[in-house]
Amino acid sequence: MKRIAFFFLLFLASQTVHSWKKDEFRACDQTPFCKRARFRKPGSCTLIATDVSISDGDLTAKLVPKAQQDHDQDPIKPLTLSVSVYQDGILRLKIDEDPSLDPPKKRFQVPDVILPEFESKKLWLQSASTEKLDGNIAGLSSVVYLSDGYEAVLRHDPFEVYVREKAGNRRVVSLNSHGLFDFEQLRVKKEDEDWEERFRGHTDTRPYGPQSISFDVSFYESDFVYGIPEHASSFALKPTRGPGVEESEPYRLFNLDVFEYVHDSPFGIYGSIPFMVSHGKSGKSSGFFWLNAAEMQIDVLAKGWDAEDGILMPIDQNRIDTFWMTEAGIVDTFFFIGPGPKDVVKQYMSVTGLPAMPQLFSTAYHQCRWNYRDEEDVENVDSKFDEHDIPYDVLWLDIEHTDGKRYFTWDKLLFPHPEEMQRKLAAKGRHMVTIVDPHIKRDDSFDLHKDASQRGYYVKDATGKDFDGWCWPGSSSYPDVLNPEIRSWWSEKFSYKNYVGSTPSLYIWNDMNEPSVFNGPEVTMPRDVLHLGGVEHRELHNAYGYYFHMATADGLVKRGDGKDRPFVLSRAFFAGSQRYGAVWTGDNSADWDHLRVSVPMILSLGLTGMSFSGADVGGFFGNPEPELLVRWYQLGAYYPFFRGHAHHDTKRREPWLFGERNTALMRDAIRIRYTLLPYFYTLFREANVTGVPVVRPLWMEFPSDEAAFSNDEAFMVGNSLLVQGIYETRAKHASVYLPGKESWYDLRTGTAYKGGKTHKLEVSEESIPAFQRAGTIVPRKDRFRRSSTQMMHDPFTLVIALNTFQEAEGELYLDDGKSFDFKQGAYIHRRFVFSNGHLTSSNVASSPLGNSKFSSDCIIERIIILGYTPGAKTALVEPGNHKAEIELGPLGFGGQHGGGAAVTIRKPGVRVAEDWKIKIL
Amino acid sequence: MKLTISLINLSVVFFYLIILSDESSPSPPSDSFLGIPPQGTSACPGGKFFCKNVGHSPLLYSSRVNDGICDCCDGSDEYDGKVKCPNTCNKAGKVAIESLKRKIEVYQEGVALRKQEIEQAKRAIVRDKAELSALEKEREAVGKLVSQLTELVRKLEQEHQEKNEDEKIEAQNEKVENEKSGPEENADSQIEPMKTSEVEKQWQSNDSPSDQNEKDGDESSEGLSREELGQLVASRWTGKMTGVQVKEIDQAKNDQENGGRDAGYKESEADNASHQSWLNKIQETAQNFLNLFSAPVANLDANQIRKEYDDYTAKLSDIDSRISSLTGKFKHDFGKENEFYLFYDRCFELEQDKYVYKVCPFKDAKQKGGYSETLLGNWVEFGNSYRLMLFTDGDVCWNGPDRHLKVKLRCGLKTELTGMDEPSRCEYAALMYTPILCLDEKLEEFKQKLESMNQVQEQGLNHDEL
């Protein structure tokens, strides 16, 4: 009986341990601003725009209540509104309290997110035209130019801002069309008021009282909306309110360290990007971004939600309405007109910046575990990769490598020779990553803490003392990274001198930067904690991790004298984090649902700028069965960021621990990534130049293919490859939708499949469905090496997939893989075009700015042509007019069986850096 | 299924082989598609490369060829000239030979020790078997004696009954009392069992979402200090228990342990040497009692009889337990030559970091630190052809698997535990050296290897001189 009781107790204990503690986090109806806002009725906004004029190149106005107010209410002061227009079809709408009217406090505007050069893209408005809308009594509107064919409109009464296409007067994006706009102005507390908020034993003093903002945003020509990460849910955002929607929370944007998050929930997790993209049947996309770092809640409204509110909306345009609520800050919003999906992404990036060009090694495979115990363990794992001939590039050390969770230190017993350890890895071209979190152990013998506290660099609690929270090291404080001076101080800590035991092959991982505070409300920092200039934590919470990531990345740049690209992985993120490095989807679980949800999560991140992202392969919590682990490697090989990671309670799961067969399968999966590294690196460069993400939704490449709009099982890697995971155990078949009109070639067998169809395919354990799109050329490197470093001089293979016109094209980008010289033009960028039986290679790089040039002696050793009628025997190579053999050869993709046969030009002997032409005779 | 292609490139005077492993294509692609030189390495998965490696070991994955890292000691894997590799074969070969020689020395001595160990084991088995058969005889004798004594005691009691009514009553009372006290020792059954429903309620109340959330919050975290709350939340990830949790689990664990695991290992150690004389003595005593039977009951010393009765009943139970322990011992698998027989009564200790590890083959393995003791596992069996000892079902890990331990066995001159490791949480691995693993076959293998290495080394030297 006792024993039963004991096991029962254990069972219950483990149950409580292994579940998302939903009630520890605030639901909307426990969050006063959200609860209030959700109760608002359409049309309740009475603000009208007055004093509309052009000033300093902006369209400006004051927002005042239309009706006389009740006498017992606080007087509503006029708000200031400005509409600015920027190049490439971007409208910026700002609404704030009028500083000249002496508000009790300046409302927070998020600094250092918008690119400095963005301001230079501003178009100075000269004039606004006024128009009167028929059928509307008070319908005066001011209209300004936005871009060719587009206008921005400010309707005065009631106030509404929207963007429209001139032709056909078709709307694109609008704000306050439903009159849900509300702006709680800061005011002095009345005697009988209680502003405090209490949640599970935590008290938020809220010294400045209510200050929330909410409004509705509508997207036109829209069937789906996407974006606003980070949530573990479907890619196309499901409605959270309205007809047919069960009781649902809004999508929450609040950076939180959620223990064992669930795989299908609008709940907020580690990062926040308040950027939404809409897409519809017309093939057009538009976007909306709200630069605000306070807690945000967003409802996606189901069609018909406004059936009874009597507000007239254009009915000939498919529309999706959304409702945005935030606790503090100002309205600083951006409307992006598209019209293509890639245009929207580019427009967003011109505001928040392009993704950083990563180190080549960081685009390869990473091996992580909490924790590799000691130097011997590291050496052993490293040598096992070699023993099993599995390539990897980076070995990671989690928190246990430190001396008592004091970052920048080493456990002297476990890691007595960190430099030698790193040098041993570096000798094989491998790198190491160590973890550096923002919580600093409050220990007077710890120099970092002494330094920070003496300088007053910690965030302060509501009483003005250094905030003292609990995290891994126990009692901890957090640097105030909102402050540029403190960020600069932090970045110095990464110098080789300050970070004792670090070497040039060491890079950094920022975890827990939401920030995670174990004894704080919702496991984070109290909202009344104070930052630079009296800014409350509530106002910048979602950007804390961003500033920390920024300071760390800057530290690595400084460490390398500005010559070495940083690599910093962060868990928390905000709009703009793409400029500083990679992110991953945090502490996922080893189950099939989490494997499945990793795809929409990565798609959402890519769409909103975070091109370099991935999920922990294998799942962080729990022990994956070997089949799941293998499937995860097969899918993870196509994530932009490819890392295996595991919790310290899990069994060891390095790829060689599950029998020979599984080792071979995981080796093949990892090798696929290495084979495709030249293609991935080219895509990272594309993202770095255009913002178009490495991993994309199908509809980004096929904007008019409706069947692709809500598909988040499959994804595109660049414009050429389509990949779909296998998300269930013992799968025999998979239904794969291949979009577009052209064919698709199975990467392993070369078999062609028709586009625009769902194919029921047989599935083996050896691979997941992956296809090359007809009309594309993919560069590969087929020689297996220990790590990407040794592949530098290896020859290339080109895989040409011909379309119905027997044509194809593709690109290849190459540079030194690590320095910033590419910014001076030290790179090779080639375009390959196949048409009329000729393959030509031409330069698409702009000429170098300085003296730095990148050269490569790499050759092309093999050209595989899919979809070419066999028969040709030789090819003629120009210049030089020498002949190369053509025969049927293996596709050579995906390891064990080498794949099917295809027309192959052997040893054409051309250099990748040069112009040439190959004619098939 | 192995395909071997050899190429000779005269200009650089070396050869290499591409070996396709069994995994490769069932219809092997022609060599031309392997991307083999003039300037390449094998692009075939599983391809292998032979270093010329004069004087040292040769096999290498083809992924190491021309990768800028010198793998072959003669540098023959880096023939594209991008890096210059010094020839370290001679040195490496010498080092390898030296280390092999040392290994052989250890094995030579170890093989002898192993033989001794087996001899000793054989003797011990003979001795134990002899003890067992002696014990069985002894049991027979003592058993007889005890039944006779029982009879005598019964007689004595009858006598007393007739003689003295009062005494009779007293004796009865005593008997009743004895019966009563017996079961009472089993304290466990007397303790009120924990009420599952109550535990359930407790946990549920902690777990259920509170209705008046903004005001009340959750009781389980509300009552905690800020530090306790921090530790509680941290413990979800770390699995390290906070004070509150430790108390709960400890309580439960004690309950479980009182349930009587571990009880089986207490043994009464019988003294082998004095067995024979013991048997004689018993027989003598038995004879004496036989004589007593014929005597009138009145002449008997009642107290002495009772004492003898008590002594011999105790003796009988000792013998029984010793017999069962020996029979239990013989049920174990001690290896092909019973070479592990002497491990049975031995434990091996290792002090490492802040713990002392105690591994007792055929019994259990424990980790002691400070005042606490953790069971790493109970003996299961040998594995991997007697090169591994396996212990499982150790103490439950909070939020993890039950602890278990694998002890790898290696040839060494002393039997000792040398390293304890925890590769995954609560999965332990240890290394133990013992002469028992110093096998003759291995020694021969090493000797042959040394011979061939010496030959290669000599050839290499001659070659270098040319």
GROMACS .gro file of N, CA, C and O in nm, chain A residues 1-3 6-7 9 16-18 21 24 30 198 200-201 257 259 370 373 386-387 389 468 470 472 518-519 587 647-649 651-652 671 783-786 790 887-889 896 906, chain B residues 23 32-33 35 40-41 45 61 63-67 69 71 193 199 203 207 213-214 217-218 221-222 226-227 230-231 233-234 236-238 252 255-256 398-399 421-425 427:
model
  356
    1MET      N    1   0.083  -0.121   0.000
    1MET     CA    2   0.000   0.000   0.000
    1MET      C    3   0.086   0.126   0.000
    1MET      O    4   0.065   0.219  -0.075
    2LYS      N    5   0.186   0.120   0.088
    2LYS     CA    6   0.279   0.235   0.094
    2LYS      C    7   0.348   0.255  -0.039
    2LYS      O    8   0.365   0.365  -0.086
    3ARG      N    9   0.386   0.142  -0.094
    3ARG     CA   10   0.460   0.150  -0.218
    3ARG      C   11   0.373   0.211  -0.328
    3ARG      O   12   0.416   0.293  -0.406
    6PHE      N   13   0.357   0.566  -0.280
    6PHE     CA   14   0.481   0.631  -0.322
    6PHE      C   15   0.484   0.653  -0.473
    6PHE      O   16   0.510   0.761  -0.522
    7PHE      N   17   0.450   0.546  -0.546
    7PHE     CA   18   0.455   0.559  -0.691
    7PHE      C   19   0.350   0.658  -0.741
    7PHE      O   20   0.371   0.730  -0.835
    9LEU      N   21   0.250   0.912  -0.581
    9LEU     CA   22   0.304   1.045  -0.553
    9LEU      C   23   0.403   1.086  -0.663
    9LEU      O   24   0.398   1.195  -0.716
   16THR      N   25   0.300   1.679  -1.287
   16THR     CA   26   0.303   1.824  -1.272
   16THR      C   27   0.431   1.881  -1.330
   16THR      O   28   0.432   1.989  -1.383
   17VAL      N   29   0.538   1.803  -1.323
   17VAL     CA   30   0.663   1.851  -1.381
   17VAL      C   31   0.651   1.857  -1.532
   17VAL      O   32   0.695   1.949  -1.596
   18HIS      N   33   0.586   1.754  -1.589
   18HIS     CA   34   0.583   1.745  -1.734
   18HIS      C   35   0.458   1.805  -1.795
   18HIS      O   36   0.390   1.744  -1.872
   21LYS      N   37   0.253   2.481  -1.746
   21LYS     CA   38   0.182   2.537  -1.632
   21LYS      C   39   0.102   2.658  -1.677
   21LYS      O   40   0.138   2.771  -1.653
   24GLU      N   41   0.012   2.954  -1.460
   24GLU     CA   42   0.117   3.042  -1.412
   24GLU      C   43   0.136   3.162  -1.505
   24GLU      O   44   0.213   3.252  -1.477
   30GLN      N   45  -0.714   3.787  -1.750
   30GLN     CA   46  -0.645   3.818  -1.625
   30GLN      C   47  -0.556   3.940  -1.645
   30GLN      O   48  -0.480   3.977  -1.556
  198ARG      N   49  -0.218   4.255  -0.922
  198ARG     CA   50  -0.162   4.141  -0.853
  198ARG      C   51  -0.185   4.014  -0.933
  198ARG      O   52  -0.292   3.995  -0.990
  200ARG      N   53  -0.077   3.599  -0.887
  200ARG     CA   54  -0.010   3.488  -0.820
  200ARG      C   55   0.099   3.534  -0.723
  200ARG      O   56   0.214   3.490  -0.731
  201GLY      N   57   0.062   3.621  -0.636
  201GLY     CA   58   0.154   3.661  -0.531
  201GLY      C   59   0.253   3.769  -0.572
  201GLY      O   60   0.331   3.817  -0.490
  257ASP      N   61   0.997   3.248  -2.090
  257ASP     CA   62   1.064   3.120  -2.080
  257ASP      C   63   0.960   3.018  -2.034
  257ASP      O   64   0.938   3.002  -1.916
  259PHE      N   65   0.820   2.664  -1.967
  259PHE     CA   66   0.865   2.527  -1.947
  259PHE      C   67   0.772   2.432  -2.022
  259PHE      O   68   0.652   2.429  -1.997
  370TRP      N   69   2.299   1.954  -2.315
  370TRP     CA   70   2.313   2.004  -2.179
  370TRP      C   71   2.349   1.885  -2.094
  370TRP      O   72   2.261   1.812  -2.056
  373ARG      N   73   3.016   1.712  -2.051
  373ARG     CA   74   3.056   1.722  -1.911
  373ARG      C   75   3.193   1.782  -1.887
  373ARG      O   76   3.211   1.866  -1.802
  386ASP      N   77   3.436   1.141  -3.594
  386ASP     CA   78   3.534   1.097  -3.693
  386ASP      C   79   3.529   0.947  -3.712
  386ASP      O   80   3.535   0.897  -3.824
  387GLU      N   81   3.516   0.877  -3.601
  387GLU     CA   82   3.514   0.732  -3.608
  387GLU      C   83   3.399   0.685  -3.696
  387GLU      O   84   3.411   0.588  -3.770
  389ASP      N   85   3.261   0.872  -3.925
  389ASP     CA   86   3.267   0.948  -4.049
  389ASP      C   87   3.142   1.034  -4.070
  389ASP      O   88   3.086   1.039  -4.179
  468ASP      N   89   1.711   4.210  -0.797
  468ASP     CA   90   1.770   4.084  -0.754
  468ASP      C   91   1.670   3.973  -0.785
  468ASP      O   92   1.565   3.965  -0.723
  470TRP      N   93   1.606   3.546  -0.937
  470TRP     CA   94   1.663   3.412  -0.921
  470TRP      C   95   1.675   3.345  -1.057
  470TRP      O   96   1.581   3.339  -1.134
  472TRP      N   97   1.974   3.051  -1.285
  472TRP     CA   98   2.065   2.936  -1.264
  472TRP      C   99   2.162   2.956  -1.149
  472TRP      O  100   2.181   2.865  -1.069
  518PHE      N  101   1.341   3.314  -1.252
  518PHE     CA  102   1.263   3.203  -1.199
  518PHE      C  103   1.161   3.244  -1.095
  518PHE      O  104   1.056   3.184  -1.084
  519ASN      N  105   1.195   3.345  -1.015
  519ASN     CA  106   1.099   3.383  -0.911
  519ASN      C  107   1.023   3.511  -0.947
  519ASN      O  108   0.969   3.578  -0.862
  587ASP      N  109   1.295   2.543  -2.596
  587ASP     CA  110   1.289   2.410  -2.535
  587ASP      C  111   1.168   2.331  -2.584
  587ASP      O  112   1.067   2.320  -2.516
  647HIS      N  113   1.810   1.788  -2.334
  647HIS     CA  114   1.807   1.819  -2.190
  647HIS      C  115   1.898   1.722  -2.115
  647HIS      O  116   1.918   1.609  -2.158
  648HIS      N  117   1.948   1.765  -1.996
  648HIS     CA  118   2.044   1.677  -1.929
  648HIS      C  119   1.982   1.555  -1.863
  648HIS      O  120   2.053   1.464  -1.824
  649ASP      N  121   1.851   1.550  -1.853
  649ASP     CA  122   1.789   1.428  -1.800
  649ASP      C  123   1.767   1.322  -1.908
  649ASP      O  124   1.726   1.211  -1.878
  651LYS      N  125   1.857   1.059  -2.224
  651LYS     CA  126   1.965   0.966  -2.258
  651LYS      C  127   2.052   1.030  -2.365
  651LYS      O  128   2.004   1.110  -2.445
  652ARG      N  129   2.174   0.989  -2.369
  652ARG     CA  130   2.263   1.034  -2.476
  652ARG      C  131   2.201   1.000  -2.611
  652ARG      O  132   2.142   0.893  -2.626
  671ARG      N  133   2.488   1.444  -4.403
  671ARG     CA  134   2.567   1.463  -4.525
  671ARG      C  135   2.490   1.538  -4.632
  671ARG      O  136   2.548   1.611  -4.712
  783ARG      N  137   3.177   1.587  -5.195
  783ARG     CA  138   3.280   1.511  -5.122
  783ARG      C  139   3.260   1.526  -4.974
  783ARG      O  140   3.241   1.638  -4.926
  784PHE      N  141   3.264   1.417  -4.905
  784PHE     CA  142   3.238   1.421  -4.761
  784PHE      C  143   3.365   1.453  -4.686
  784PHE      O  144   3.471   1.398  -4.714
  785ARG      N  145   3.348   1.542  -4.590
  785ARG     CA  146   3.463   1.587  -4.511
  785ARG      C  147   3.427   1.583  -4.365
  785ARG      O  148   3.312   1.566  -4.328
  786ARG      N  149   3.527   1.605  -4.280
  786ARG     CA  150   3.502   1.611  -4.136
  786ARG      C  151   3.415   1.731  -4.099
  786ARG      O  152   3.333   1.725  -4.011
  790GLN      N  153   3.702   2.188  -4.433
  790GLN     CA  154   3.785   2.114  -4.528
  790GLN      C  155   3.725   2.109  -4.669
  790GLN      O  156   3.787   2.057  -4.761
  887GLU      N  157   2.770   1.090  -7.007
  887GLU     CA  158   2.718   0.954  -6.992
  887GLU      C  159   2.608   0.953  -6.887
  887GLU      O  160   2.575   1.056  -6.829
  888LEU      N  161   2.552   0.836  -6.865
  888LEU     CA  162   2.452   0.824  -6.760
  888LEU      C  163   2.524   0.794  -6.629
  888LEU      O  164   2.605   0.702  -6.621
  889GLY      N  165   2.498   0.875  -6.530
  889GLY     CA  166   2.566   0.854  -6.401
  889GLY      C  167   2.468   0.864  -6.287
  889GLY      O  168   2.354   0.904  -6.306
  896GLN      N  169   2.320   0.635  -4.911
  896GLN     CA  170   2.345   0.492  -4.922
  896GLN      C  171   2.328   0.430  -5.060
  896GLN      O  172   2.404   0.346  -5.100
  906ARG      N  173   3.088   1.476  -6.747
  906ARG     CA  174   3.196   1.445  -6.655
  906ARG      C  175   3.314   1.537  -6.677
  906ARG      O  176   3.353   1.566  -6.789
  944GLU      N  177   2.736  -0.139  -4.745
  944GLU     CA  178   2.618  -0.053  -4.756
  944GLU      C  179   2.604   0.011  -4.895
  944GLU      O  180   2.498   0.059  -4.929
  953SER      N  181   3.463   0.560  -6.266
  953SER     CA  182   3.474   0.695  -6.321
  953SER      C  183   3.381   0.791  -6.249
  953SER      O  184   3.400   0.911  -6.251
  954PHE      N  185   3.278   0.738  -6.188
  954PHE     CA  186   3.185   0.827  -6.120
  954PHE      C  187   3.217   0.845  -5.974
  954PHE      O  188   3.146   0.911  -5.901
  956GLY      N  189   3.467   0.997  -5.879
  956GLY     CA  190   3.543   1.121  -5.868
  956GLY      C  191   3.685   1.094  -5.823
  956GLY      O  192   3.744   1.172  -5.748
  961GLY      N  193   4.132   1.415  -5.722
  961GLY     CA  194   4.015   1.409  -5.635
  961GLY      C  195   4.022   1.302  -5.530
  961GLY      O  196   4.117   1.227  -5.522
  962THR      N  197   3.920   1.301  -5.449
  962THR     CA  198   3.908   1.194  -5.351
  962THR      C  199   3.783   1.119  -5.387
  962THR      O  200   3.707   1.161  -5.472
  966PRO      N  201   3.016   0.738  -5.060
  966PRO     CA  202   2.998   0.724  -4.917
  966PRO      C  203   3.063   0.595  -4.871
  966PRO      O  204   3.056   0.494  -4.939
  982TYR      N  205   3.928   0.695  -4.377
  982TYR     CA  206   3.812   0.731  -4.458
  982TYR      C  207   3.856   0.821  -4.573
  982TYR      O  208   3.942   0.908  -4.555
  984SER      N  209   3.713   1.064  -4.675
  984SER     CA  210   3.683   1.204  -4.646
  984SER      C  211   3.804   1.278  -4.591
  984SER      O  212   3.802   1.399  -4.576
  985ARG      N  213   3.910   1.207  -4.560
  985ARG     CA  214   4.028   1.271  -4.500
  985ARG      C  215   4.135   1.303  -4.604
  985ARG      O  216   4.239   1.356  -4.571
  986VAL      N  217   4.109   1.265  -4.729
  986VAL     CA  218   4.212   1.282  -4.832
  986VAL      C  219   4.211   1.425  -4.885
  986VAL      O  220   4.106   1.479  -4.918
  987ASN      N  221   4.327   1.485  -4.890
  987ASN     CA  222   4.341   1.624  -4.938
  987ASN      C  223   4.246   1.722  -4.870
  987ASN      O  224   4.187   1.808  -4.934
  988ASP      N  225   4.233   1.707  -4.740
  988ASP     CA  226   4.145   1.800  -4.668
  988ASP      C  227   4.227   1.902  -4.588
  988ASP      O  228   4.173   1.976  -4.508
  990ILE      N  229   4.445   1.837  -4.362
  990ILE     CA  230   4.486   1.786  -4.231
  990ILE      C  231   4.566   1.658  -4.253
  990ILE      O  232   4.522   1.568  -4.325
  992ASP      N  233   4.664   1.319  -4.190
  992ASP     CA  234   4.614   1.204  -4.116
  992ASP      C  235   4.711   1.088  -4.121
  992ASP      O  236   4.742   1.027  -4.020
 1114PRO      N  237  -0.169   0.255   0.653
 1114PRO     CA  238  -0.129   0.282   0.515
 1114PRO      C  239  -0.166   0.425   0.473
 1114PRO      O  240  -0.267   0.478   0.519
 1120VAL      N  241  -0.374   1.199  -0.067
 1120VAL     CA  242  -0.259   1.249  -0.141
 1120VAL      C  243  -0.307   1.312  -0.271
 1120VAL      O  244  -0.266   1.420  -0.310
 1124TRP      N  245  -0.253   1.699  -0.412
 1124TRP     CA  246  -0.187   1.738  -0.537
 1124TRP      C  247  -0.282   1.810  -0.629
 1124TRP      O  248  -0.247   1.904  -0.696
 1128ASP      N  249  -0.265   2.177  -0.805
 1128ASP     CA  250  -0.253   2.181  -0.949
 1128ASP      C  251  -0.368   2.254  -1.017
 1128ASP      O  252  -0.355   2.299  -1.129
 1134ASN      N  253  -0.806   3.417  -0.965
 1134ASN     CA  254  -0.662   3.424  -0.991
 1134ASN      C  255  -0.595   3.555  -0.955
 1134ASN      O  256  -0.487   3.557  -0.899
 1135GLU      N  257  -0.656   3.666  -0.986
 1135GLU     CA  258  -0.584   3.791  -0.963
 1135GLU      C  259  -0.562   3.817  -0.815
 1135GLU      O  260  -0.466   3.879  -0.776
 1138GLY      N  261  -0.410   3.386  -0.646
 1138GLY     CA  262  -0.293   3.320  -0.700
 1138GLY      C  263  -0.294   3.175  -0.659
 1138GLY      O  264  -0.395   3.120  -0.618
 1139ASP      N  265  -0.180   3.113  -0.668
 1139ASP     CA  266  -0.172   2.971  -0.643
 1139ASP      C  267  -0.107   2.948  -0.508
 1139ASP      O  268  -0.002   3.003  -0.478
 1142SER      N  269   0.277   2.827  -0.477
 1142SER     CA  270   0.389   2.919  -0.492
 1142SER      C  271   0.375   3.041  -0.402
 1142SER      O  272   0.472   3.105  -0.368
 1143GLU      N  273   0.253   3.065  -0.361
 1143GLU     CA  274   0.228   3.186  -0.283
 1143GLU      C  275   0.299   3.183  -0.148
 1143GLU      O  276   0.354   3.281  -0.104
 1147ARG      N  277   1.088   3.422  -0.191
 1147ARG     CA  278   1.131   3.449  -0.328
 1147ARG      C  279   1.236   3.348  -0.371
 1147ARG      O  280   1.238   3.301  -0.483
 1148GLU      N  281   1.324   3.314  -0.276
 1148GLU     CA  282   1.429   3.219  -0.308
 1148GLU      C  283   1.370   3.080  -0.335
 1148GLU      O  284   1.406   3.013  -0.431
 1151GLY      N  285   1.213   3.073  -0.672
 1151GLY     CA  286   1.316   3.064  -0.776
 1151GLY      C  287   1.367   2.921  -0.790
 1151GLY      O  288   1.379   2.867  -0.898
 1152GLN      N  289   1.392   2.858  -0.674
 1152GLN     CA  290   1.446   2.722  -0.677
 1152GLN      C  291   1.343   2.625  -0.733
 1152GLN      O  292   1.376   2.535  -0.808
 1154VAL      N  293   1.101   2.683  -0.948
 1154VAL     CA  294   1.089   2.696  -1.093
 1154VAL      C  295   1.212   2.639  -1.160
 1154VAL      O  296   1.203   2.565  -1.258
 1155ALA      N  297   1.330   2.668  -1.104
 1155ALA     CA  298   1.454   2.616  -1.163
 1155ALA      C  299   1.451   2.463  -1.165
 1155ALA      O  300   1.500   2.400  -1.258
 1157ARG      N  301   1.233   2.261  -1.229
 1157ARG     CA  302   1.165   2.197  -1.342
 1157ARG      C  303   1.263   2.158  -1.450
 1157ARG      O  304   1.251   2.057  -1.515
 1158TRP      N  305   1.360   2.244  -1.471
 1158TRP     CA  306   1.457   2.214  -1.576
 1158TRP      C  307   1.567   2.121  -1.523
 1158TRP      O  308   1.612   2.033  -1.591
 1159THR      N  309   1.612   2.150  -1.401
 1159THR     CA  310   1.731   2.079  -1.354
 1159THR      C  311   1.697   1.944  -1.297
 1159THR      O  312   1.782   1.856  -1.291
 1173ALA      N  313   0.866   0.921   0.112
 1173ALA     CA  314   0.815   0.812   0.030
 1173ALA      C  315   0.919   0.703   0.013
 1173ALA      O  316   0.889   0.585   0.016
 1176ASP      N  317   0.961   0.490   0.315
 1176ASP     CA  318   0.851   0.395   0.321
 1176ASP      C  319   0.880   0.276   0.233
 1176ASP      O  320   0.858   0.162   0.269
 1177GLN      N  321   0.932   0.309   0.116
 1177GLN     CA  322   0.957   0.202   0.022
 1177GLN      C  323   1.066   0.109   0.075
 1177GLN      O  324   1.055  -0.012   0.066
 1319TRP      N  325   1.491   1.131  -0.978
 1319TRP     CA  326   1.387   1.233  -0.990
 1319TRP      C  327   1.380   1.278  -1.134
 1319TRP      O  328   1.479   1.321  -1.191
 1320ASN      N  329   1.265   1.258  -1.196
 1320ASN     CA  330   1.249   1.307  -1.332
 1320ASN      C  331   1.344   1.239  -1.431
 1320ASN      O  332   1.383   1.296  -1.530
 1342ASP      N  333   3.177   0.706  -1.415
 1342ASP     CA  334   3.134   0.808  -1.508
 1342ASP      C  335   2.982   0.806  -1.513
 1342ASP      O  336   2.920   0.705  -1.485
 1343GLU      N  337   2.925   0.920  -1.546
 1343GLU     CA  338   2.778   0.925  -1.560
 1343GLU      C  339   2.746   0.986  -1.696
 1343GLU      O  340   2.712   1.103  -1.706
 1344PRO      N  341   2.758   0.907  -1.802
 1344PRO     CA  342   2.745   0.963  -1.937
 1344PRO      C  343   2.610   1.029  -1.962
 1344PRO      O  344   2.603   1.131  -2.025
 1345SER      N  345   2.502   0.969  -1.916
 1345SER     CA  346   2.373   1.035  -1.917
 1345SER      C  347   2.329   1.038  -1.773
 1345SER      O  348   2.380   0.960  -1.692
 1346ARG      N  349   2.234   1.125  -1.743
 1346ARG     CA  350   2.195   1.138  -1.604
 1346ARG      C  351   2.145   1.003  -1.551
 1346ARG      O  352   2.061   0.939  -1.612
 1348GLU      N  353   2.275   0.723  -1.553
 1348GLU     CA  354   2.326   0.602  -1.619
 1348GLU      C  355   2.477   0.602  -1.596
 1348GLU      O  356   2.548   0.685  -1.651
   0.00000   0.00000   0.00000
